[in-house]
Amino acid sequence: MTPEQVGLVLEGIERMRPRLSQVADAFYAELFDRHPDLRPMFPADLTRQRAKFAGELHALVVALPDLPAFLDSAARLGNRHAGYGVRVAHYNQVRTVLITTIAAEMGSAWTEQHEHAWTVAYDMITEAMLLNRR
């Protein structure tokens, strides 16, 4: 990622921070609408899951400027996800939904540059999560 892309992603996460819980709600609604086969992988009550999602997304994004910390956090998250039965194909399904959700949340502030930066960030997160999976 370029420094400019990191800046765009950091700007986006800070803009969304007060509403990350609602972003998580929208993300899961869209994920299960598009991919109902993924629903059984999650608890019936998504309250804690939404909070975990919002917290992990924020933590990973703000760690981007510190590559060693970012890689460590992403590797731990990747190992947990492997234990939940997440397969490589799921990451592509989630990418589309996450980018769509973030774009909707950012509204008119969303640009092609934001989309590219968030896509690069997501791909970097995915690669780091899969890198040292056990």
PDB file of C-alpha atoms in Angstrom, residues 3-82:
ATOM      1  CA  PRO A   3       1.209   6.061   2.107  1.00  0.00           C
ATOM      2  CA  GLU A   4      -1.640   7.857   0.336  1.00  0.00           C
ATOM      3  CA  GLN A   5      -3.751   4.690   0.322  1.00  0.00           C
ATOM      4  CA  VAL A   6      -3.043   4.102   3.996  1.00  0.00           C
ATOM      5  CA  GLY A   7      -4.131   7.690   4.643  1.00  0.00           C
ATOM      6  CA  LEU A   8      -7.405   7.196   2.770  1.00  0.00           C
ATOM      7  CA  VAL A   9      -8.200   4.024   4.693  1.00  0.00           C
ATOM      8  CA  LEU A  10      -7.316   5.647   8.022  1.00  0.00           C
ATOM      9  CA  GLU A  11      -9.482   8.637   7.101  1.00  0.00           C
ATOM     10  CA  GLY A  12     -12.351   6.286   6.309  1.00  0.00           C
ATOM     11  CA  ILE A  13     -12.136   4.269   9.507  1.00  0.00           C
ATOM     12  CA  GLU A  14     -12.014   7.436  11.604  1.00  0.00           C
ATOM     13  CA  ARG A  15     -14.997   8.841   9.725  1.00  0.00           C
ATOM     14  CA  MET A  16     -16.925   5.618  10.398  1.00  0.00           C
ATOM     15  CA  ARG A  17     -15.735   5.061  13.973  1.00  0.00           C
ATOM     16  CA  PRO A  18     -18.776   6.591  15.699  1.00  0.00           C
ATOM     17  CA  ARG A  19     -20.999   4.345  13.584  1.00  0.00           C
ATOM     18  CA  LEU A  20     -18.943   1.142  13.399  1.00  0.00           C
ATOM     19  CA  SER A  21     -21.674  -0.807  15.173  1.00  0.00           C
ATOM     20  CA  GLN A  22     -24.184   0.238  12.508  1.00  0.00           C
ATOM     21  CA  VAL A  23     -21.608  -0.509   9.788  1.00  0.00           C
ATOM     22  CA  ALA A  24     -21.247  -4.005  11.247  1.00  0.00           C
ATOM     23  CA  ASP A  25     -25.054  -4.421  11.226  1.00  0.00           C
ATOM     24  CA  ALA A  26     -25.202  -3.402   7.578  1.00  0.00           C
ATOM     25  CA  PHE A  27     -22.260  -5.650   6.726  1.00  0.00           C
ATOM     26  CA  TYR A  28     -23.823  -8.774   8.240  1.00  0.00           C
ATOM     27  CA  ALA A  29     -27.238  -8.037   6.739  1.00  0.00           C
ATOM     28  CA  GLU A  30     -25.692  -7.732   3.285  1.00  0.00           C
ATOM     29  CA  LEU A  31     -23.379 -10.722   3.784  1.00  0.00           C
ATOM     30  CA  PHE A  32     -26.225 -13.039   4.734  1.00  0.00           C
ATOM     31  CA  ASP A  33     -28.469 -11.639   1.999  1.00  0.00           C
ATOM     32  CA  ARG A  34     -25.847 -12.328  -0.675  1.00  0.00           C
ATOM     33  CA  HIS A  35     -24.419 -15.502   0.862  1.00  0.00           C
ATOM     34  CA  PRO A  36     -27.040 -17.220   3.040  1.00  0.00           C
ATOM     35  CA  ASP A  37     -24.850 -20.332   3.131  1.00  0.00           C
ATOM     36  CA  LEU A  38     -22.464 -18.424   5.427  1.00  0.00           C
ATOM     37  CA  ARG A  39     -25.105 -17.724   8.085  1.00  0.00           C
ATOM     38  CA  PRO A  40     -24.613 -21.047   9.939  1.00  0.00           C
ATOM     39  CA  MET A  41     -20.972 -20.111  10.578  1.00  0.00           C
ATOM     40  CA  PHE A  42     -22.119 -17.369  12.944  1.00  0.00           C
ATOM     41  CA  PRO A  43     -23.971 -17.338  16.263  1.00  0.00           C
ATOM     42  CA  ALA A  44     -27.725 -16.806  16.228  1.00  0.00           C
ATOM     43  CA  ASP A  45     -27.330 -13.629  18.287  1.00  0.00           C
ATOM     44  CA  LEU A  46     -24.867 -11.371  16.460  1.00  0.00           C
ATOM     45  CA  THR A  47     -24.527  -8.779  19.225  1.00  0.00           C
ATOM     46  CA  ARG A  48     -21.037  -9.858  20.331  1.00  0.00           C
ATOM     47  CA  GLN A  49     -20.018 -10.717  16.764  1.00  0.00           C
ATOM     48  CA  ARG A  50     -20.823  -7.203  15.539  1.00  0.00           C
ATOM     49  CA  ALA A  51     -18.742  -5.689  18.322  1.00  0.00           C
ATOM     50  CA  LYS A  52     -15.845  -8.044  17.536  1.00  0.00           C
ATOM     51  CA  PHE A  53     -16.077  -7.221  13.840  1.00  0.00           C
ATOM     52  CA  ALA A  54     -16.057  -3.471  14.477  1.00  0.00           C
ATOM     53  CA  GLY A  55     -13.167  -3.753  16.921  1.00  0.00           C
ATOM     54  CA  GLU A  56     -11.046  -5.975  14.680  1.00  0.00           C
ATOM     55  CA  LEU A  57     -11.661  -3.843  11.598  1.00  0.00           C
ATOM     56  CA  HIS A  58     -10.641  -0.704  13.472  1.00  0.00           C
ATOM     57  CA  ALA A  59      -7.600  -2.375  15.075  1.00  0.00           C
ATOM     58  CA  LEU A  60      -6.299  -3.785  11.794  1.00  0.00           C
ATOM     59  CA  VAL A  61      -6.749  -0.542   9.901  1.00  0.00           C
ATOM     60  CA  VAL A  62      -5.056   1.628  12.514  1.00  0.00           C
ATOM     61  CA  ALA A  63      -2.187  -0.909  12.652  1.00  0.00           C
ATOM     62  CA  LEU A  64      -1.489  -0.556   8.913  1.00  0.00           C
ATOM     63  CA  PRO A  65       1.268   2.060   9.380  1.00  0.00           C
ATOM     64  CA  ASP A  66       3.124  -0.288  11.778  1.00  0.00           C
ATOM     65  CA  LEU A  67       3.788  -3.313   9.553  1.00  0.00           C
ATOM     66  CA  PRO A  68       5.107  -5.698  12.256  1.00  0.00           C
ATOM     67  CA  ALA A  69       2.132  -4.978  14.552  1.00  0.00           C
ATOM     68  CA  PHE A  70      -0.266  -5.251  11.632  1.00  0.00           C
ATOM     69  CA  LEU A  71       1.163  -8.600  10.487  1.00  0.00           C
ATOM     70  CA  ASP A  72       1.043  -9.983  14.031  1.00  0.00           C
ATOM     71  CA  SER A  73      -2.575  -8.918  14.540  1.00  0.00           C
ATOM     72  CA  ALA A  74      -3.662 -10.220  11.134  1.00  0.00           C
ATOM     73  CA  ALA A  75      -1.911 -13.572  11.660  1.00  0.00           C
ATOM     74  CA  ARG A  76      -3.665 -14.088  14.997  1.00  0.00           C
ATOM     75  CA  LEU A  77      -6.998 -13.179  13.431  1.00  0.00           C
ATOM     76  CA  GLY A  78      -6.325 -15.525  10.511  1.00  0.00           C
ATOM     77  CA  ASN A  79      -5.610 -18.422  12.849  1.00  0.00           C
ATOM     78  CA  ARG A  80      -8.847 -17.809  14.733  1.00  0.00           C
ATOM     79  CA  HIS A  81     -10.784 -17.680  11.470  1.00  0.00           C
ATOM     80  CA  ALA A  82      -9.218 -20.958  10.300  1.00  0.00           C
TER      81      ALA A  82
END
